[in-house]
XYZ file of C-alpha atoms in Angstrom:
344
model
C -57.553 29.282 -118.000
C -54.146 28.835 -116.340
C -51.874 26.036 -117.546
C -51.829 22.673 -115.872
C -49.591 23.715 -112.714
C -49.066 20.217 -111.829
C -49.054 18.408 -115.084
C -46.670 20.616 -116.663
C -44.955 21.158 -113.182
C -44.812 25.000 -113.956
C -45.299 27.867 -112.235
C -48.076 30.103 -112.844
C -46.490 34.012 -113.083
C -48.132 37.062 -112.810
C -46.784 40.389 -113.099
C -49.663 43.390 -111.312
C -49.224 46.565 -111.405
C -50.587 49.326 -108.876
C -51.207 52.774 -109.332
C -54.164 53.871 -107.262
C -52.434 56.766 -105.655
C -49.371 57.922 -104.887
C -47.280 54.733 -105.790
C -45.708 53.562 -108.624
C -45.260 49.805 -108.222
C -45.085 45.969 -110.099
C -44.394 42.919 -109.001
C -44.582 39.203 -109.868
C -45.938 36.455 -108.187
C -45.917 32.472 -108.784
C -48.852 30.435 -108.455
C -50.243 33.437 -107.073
C -48.855 33.335 -103.293
C -45.380 33.024 -103.455
C -43.386 36.724 -104.333
C -40.589 36.657 -106.468
C -40.323 40.271 -107.085
C -41.734 43.446 -105.432
C -40.886 47.024 -106.675
C -42.032 50.340 -105.401
C -41.623 53.577 -106.119
C -42.772 56.124 -103.819
C -43.817 60.056 -103.959
C -44.181 60.966 -100.209
C -41.044 63.728 -100.471
C -43.004 65.070 -103.455
C -46.124 65.335 -101.857
C -44.774 66.623 -98.625
C -44.430 69.793 -99.700
C -47.750 70.409 -100.339
C -49.261 68.422 -97.585
C -50.788 65.974 -99.213
C -51.234 64.379 -102.484
C -51.640 66.110 -105.233
C -53.419 64.198 -108.021
C -52.352 65.960 -110.864
C -48.786 65.697 -109.845
C -49.387 61.606 -108.707
C -50.377 61.087 -112.209
C -47.620 62.572 -114.192
C -45.015 60.936 -111.526
C -46.623 57.581 -112.417
C -46.498 58.617 -116.301
C -42.520 58.613 -115.641
C -42.154 56.077 -113.738
C -44.430 53.067 -114.981
C -42.184 51.476 -117.684
C -39.290 51.151 -115.308
C -40.867 50.119 -112.111
C -42.410 47.024 -114.079
C -38.795 46.642 -116.383
C -37.416 45.817 -112.918
C -40.300 43.843 -111.566
C -39.352 41.330 -113.745
C -35.435 41.928 -113.832
C -35.952 41.161 -110.343
C -37.721 37.884 -110.914
C -35.460 36.519 -113.356
C -38.122 36.338 -115.746
C -39.291 38.382 -119.557
C -42.499 38.910 -120.684
C -43.023 36.381 -122.485
C -42.610 34.396 -119.204
C -45.932 35.603 -117.906
C -48.985 34.057 -118.026
C -50.956 36.498 -116.648
C -51.497 40.497 -115.887
C -53.553 42.104 -112.957
C -53.441 45.768 -112.521
C -55.427 48.050 -109.872
C -58.023 49.325 -112.159
C -59.954 51.265 -109.080
C -60.710 52.989 -106.159
C -58.267 55.569 -106.242
C -57.137 59.040 -108.268
C -58.999 58.471 -111.600
C -55.771 60.221 -113.233
C -53.335 57.664 -111.404
C -55.431 54.516 -112.127
C -55.727 55.420 -115.764
C -51.518 54.804 -115.948
C -51.471 51.381 -115.127
C -54.925 50.495 -116.789
C -53.188 51.832 -119.547
C -49.634 50.308 -118.689
C -51.511 46.771 -118.161
C -53.379 46.453 -121.015
C -50.559 47.321 -123.456
C -48.655 44.572 -122.711
C -51.417 42.240 -122.389
C -52.582 43.090 -125.855
C -49.047 43.495 -127.332
C -47.403 40.057 -125.882
C -51.268 38.597 -125.692
C -51.666 37.451 -122.108
C -54.704 37.576 -120.163
C -55.377 40.511 -118.435
C -57.771 40.788 -114.827
C -58.856 43.607 -112.860
C -58.507 44.025 -109.470
C -60.409 46.087 -106.646
C -57.263 47.604 -104.445
C -59.107 47.234 -101.336
C -59.431 43.012 -102.460
C -55.541 43.461 -102.702
C -55.219 44.741 -99.290
C -57.041 41.673 -97.629
C -55.003 39.534 -100.183
C -51.595 40.300 -99.093
C -52.202 38.175 -95.864
C -52.021 35.167 -98.138
C -48.476 35.845 -99.056
C -47.379 36.834 -95.451
C -49.898 33.485 -94.276
C -49.322 30.949 -97.092
C -51.653 28.193 -94.731
C -54.611 31.643 -94.516
C -57.629 30.425 -96.763
C -61.192 32.061 -96.235
C -63.582 32.233 -94.633
C -62.773 34.948 -92.244
C -63.494 38.851 -90.838
C -60.998 41.359 -92.235
C -61.022 44.889 -90.691
C -59.399 47.092 -93.726
C -58.106 50.225 -92.920
C -56.296 52.889 -94.873
C -56.226 56.390 -96.001
C -59.758 56.434 -97.574
C -61.127 53.518 -96.226
C -62.084 51.557 -92.498
C -64.481 48.586 -93.507
C -65.031 45.888 -91.624
C -65.657 42.664 -94.285
C -66.467 39.039 -94.085
C -65.138 37.198 -96.496
C -66.750 34.207 -97.317
C -64.042 33.260 -100.128
C -61.394 34.310 -102.321
C -63.354 36.414 -104.661
C -66.659 36.900 -102.442
C -66.962 40.262 -99.912
C -69.467 41.287 -97.399
C -69.125 44.806 -96.045
C -70.492 44.510 -92.636
C -68.986 47.635 -91.117
C -67.596 51.058 -92.878
C -67.338 54.266 -91.774
C -69.831 56.902 -92.369
C -67.326 60.154 -92.462
C -63.884 60.268 -92.324
C -61.663 56.614 -92.887
C -59.282 56.028 -90.515
C -56.577 57.450 -92.004
C -57.897 60.274 -93.394
C -58.321 61.573 -89.602
C -55.313 60.492 -88.647
C -53.556 62.967 -91.719
C -56.030 65.814 -90.566
C -55.155 65.639 -87.198
C -51.673 65.890 -88.013
C -52.288 68.811 -89.795
C -54.067 70.209 -86.259
C -51.163 69.615 -83.847
C -48.393 70.538 -86.798
C -46.809 67.056 -87.888
C -47.096 67.548 -91.408
C -48.089 64.957 -94.084
C -48.356 61.611 -93.468
C -49.643 61.943 -90.708
C -50.369 58.458 -89.957
C -46.718 57.522 -89.098
C -45.813 60.974 -87.526
C -49.117 60.480 -84.630
C -47.823 56.553 -84.456
C -44.175 57.642 -83.841
C -44.496 61.084 -81.253
C -47.648 59.145 -79.331
C -44.763 56.583 -78.153
C -43.440 59.058 -75.819
C -46.790 60.974 -74.672
C -49.599 59.633 -72.076
C -52.872 58.633 -73.929
C -54.725 59.307 -70.682
C -53.474 62.553 -70.208
C -55.941 64.145 -73.093
C -59.220 62.208 -73.626
C -61.397 62.203 -76.638
C -64.682 60.856 -76.649
C -65.059 56.969 -78.019
C -67.891 57.278 -80.598
C -69.405 53.905 -81.402
C -72.527 54.914 -83.164
C -76.432 52.414 -82.503
C -76.059 49.784 -80.198
C -74.402 46.536 -81.923
C -73.126 48.751 -85.107
C -70.224 47.665 -86.733
C -69.745 51.126 -88.459
C -67.466 54.057 -87.737
C -67.552 57.850 -87.200
C -63.945 59.320 -86.724
C -65.222 63.196 -87.692
C -66.377 64.174 -84.168
C -62.501 62.985 -82.740
C -61.339 65.036 -85.510
C -63.180 67.672 -84.174
C -62.751 67.385 -80.915
C -58.813 67.644 -81.459
C -59.437 70.936 -82.895
C -61.626 72.348 -80.568
C -58.977 70.862 -77.579
C -55.861 72.918 -79.661
C -57.756 76.167 -79.873
C -59.034 76.635 -76.289
C -55.653 75.406 -74.384
C -54.203 78.157 -77.257
C -56.898 80.903 -75.789
C -55.524 80.361 -72.782
C -51.919 80.847 -73.706
C -51.371 77.214 -72.447
C -48.596 75.084 -73.663
C -49.133 72.277 -75.993
C -48.120 68.882 -74.881
C -48.351 66.974 -78.344
C -47.121 64.036 -77.574
C -49.896 63.804 -75.248
C -52.500 65.144 -77.958
C -51.412 62.244 -80.118
C -51.362 59.580 -77.473
C -54.963 60.362 -76.351
C -56.451 61.014 -80.294
C -54.761 57.323 -81.301
C -55.932 55.379 -78.139
C -59.534 56.575 -78.724
C -59.751 55.145 -82.595
C -57.749 51.966 -80.961
C -60.160 51.635 -78.708
C -62.987 51.727 -81.255
C -61.269 49.911 -84.045
C -60.431 47.370 -81.524
C -63.864 46.658 -79.993
C -65.509 46.471 -83.073
C -63.424 44.249 -84.566
C -64.371 41.916 -81.459
C -67.463 42.101 -82.186
C -67.864 41.482 -85.941
C -65.665 38.177 -85.331
C -67.847 37.172 -82.526
C -71.250 38.226 -84.558
C -69.621 36.396 -88.126
C -68.492 32.800 -85.640
C -65.127 32.374 -87.368
C -62.686 33.302 -84.790
C -60.343 34.548 -87.396
C -59.314 38.377 -87.683
C -57.304 39.583 -90.416
C -55.912 43.182 -90.453
C -55.329 44.888 -93.759
C -54.805 48.156 -95.525
C -51.776 51.353 -94.613
C -52.928 52.189 -91.326
C -52.521 48.120 -90.625
C -48.483 49.464 -90.206
C -49.450 51.404 -86.928
C -47.873 50.075 -84.259
C -50.524 50.767 -81.486
C -53.160 49.229 -83.269
C -51.510 46.246 -83.841
C -50.214 45.893 -80.388
C -53.721 46.219 -79.055
C -55.293 44.174 -81.484
C -53.053 41.630 -81.250
C -53.227 41.965 -76.921
C -57.252 41.550 -77.049
C -57.103 38.907 -79.567
C -55.117 36.840 -77.622
C -57.355 37.885 -74.465
C -60.547 36.199 -76.737
C -58.782 33.484 -78.244
C -58.871 34.686 -81.796
C -56.959 33.766 -84.389
C -55.078 37.092 -85.886
C -53.507 37.568 -89.449
C -51.502 40.375 -89.464
C -49.487 41.238 -92.967
C -45.724 41.888 -92.589
C -45.334 46.021 -93.125
C -44.050 46.200 -96.365
C -47.619 44.528 -97.717
C -49.305 47.460 -95.662
C -48.932 50.290 -97.719
C -49.852 50.306 -101.325
C -47.974 47.663 -103.288
C -48.344 45.388 -106.114
C -47.938 42.002 -104.971
C -51.065 42.166 -103.222
C -52.652 42.927 -106.387
C -51.138 39.982 -108.163
C -52.588 37.382 -105.288
C -55.851 38.877 -105.240
C -55.670 38.934 -109.074
C -54.856 35.301 -109.378
C -57.290 34.073 -107.838
C -59.987 36.495 -109.474
C -59.047 34.889 -112.863
C -58.875 31.333 -111.151
C -62.673 31.752 -110.563
C -63.977 34.318 -113.115
C -61.502 34.134 -116.290
C -59.956 36.964 -118.280
C -61.416 40.785 -118.358
C -61.965 42.412 -121.551
C -59.190 44.943 -122.766
C -61.493 47.268 -123.278
C -61.285 47.375 -118.711
C -61.693 51.051 -117.363
C -60.408 52.516 -114.594
C -63.310 53.201 -111.896
C -62.187 55.998 -109.487
C -65.312 55.315 -107.022
C -65.028 51.009 -107.484
C -67.630 49.668 -104.603
C -65.701 46.835 -102.288
């Protein structure tokens, strides 16, 4: 278990590694929340050529970048591997080939330097990014986790206890953004492009139906709105009417935002702790942040928004989550395997 920081007056240092998709990242944290370095090597420009992430290319890029990213994280923090007390690594969910690179690097460092290793659920990491942004934040609370592959409402009971109280029944919100962006010709990555162009549009000009599912359900469904946008675009083109991409983007985004905000308020009311924590890559969306801030202020709910640099995939969040997992459960075996479909 961790050394007695109070008695020795030393900081407990965690080196963390993230490679679940198309970002090769490493970070160093002191005592779980103090960020000493946070290095990210992105592959966005590479995958733009293909309209989305190509798993095999992502794996090769991770293999090329992983050692230099780790070395830079240590150097930026002003430490060496011998100073590290814990290595934390994302072991799922994600692209299996990408995950394997990060896990292999972490296991090699742990074995060679006799450092404890802990595997971290990528989604637990997203929630933990808020602990870095808000040193005073502690569970319990409700978290809305929105990313390219996930849309979940989570009852966060403690640092390692998570209950899924709502999830998407089809497309994740980030997936819906990417698909709609392709339909209206914006390309990849769809989320930031729609968020940007929607600022010039009228959200009331094109109305798309909000899908709430069963009464009192905290689940989501976004496949219908994706299909509605496709049908609208095809209808307008067949009628030889000019498309206003800004209005379509704004109308689509507002339908997504309404459902996310309404369901989040419902979850906070139902689980009664009066606090909502936003997490995940789509948490960087400006309209979602604006709308959920206004609604929380109106309903007297305390809102926590992670810094935008901590919304996207990064290793800082993995180090924070790994630290608290280690405090509770100790180290994992060096037989740790990457798990593409790791449950929340």
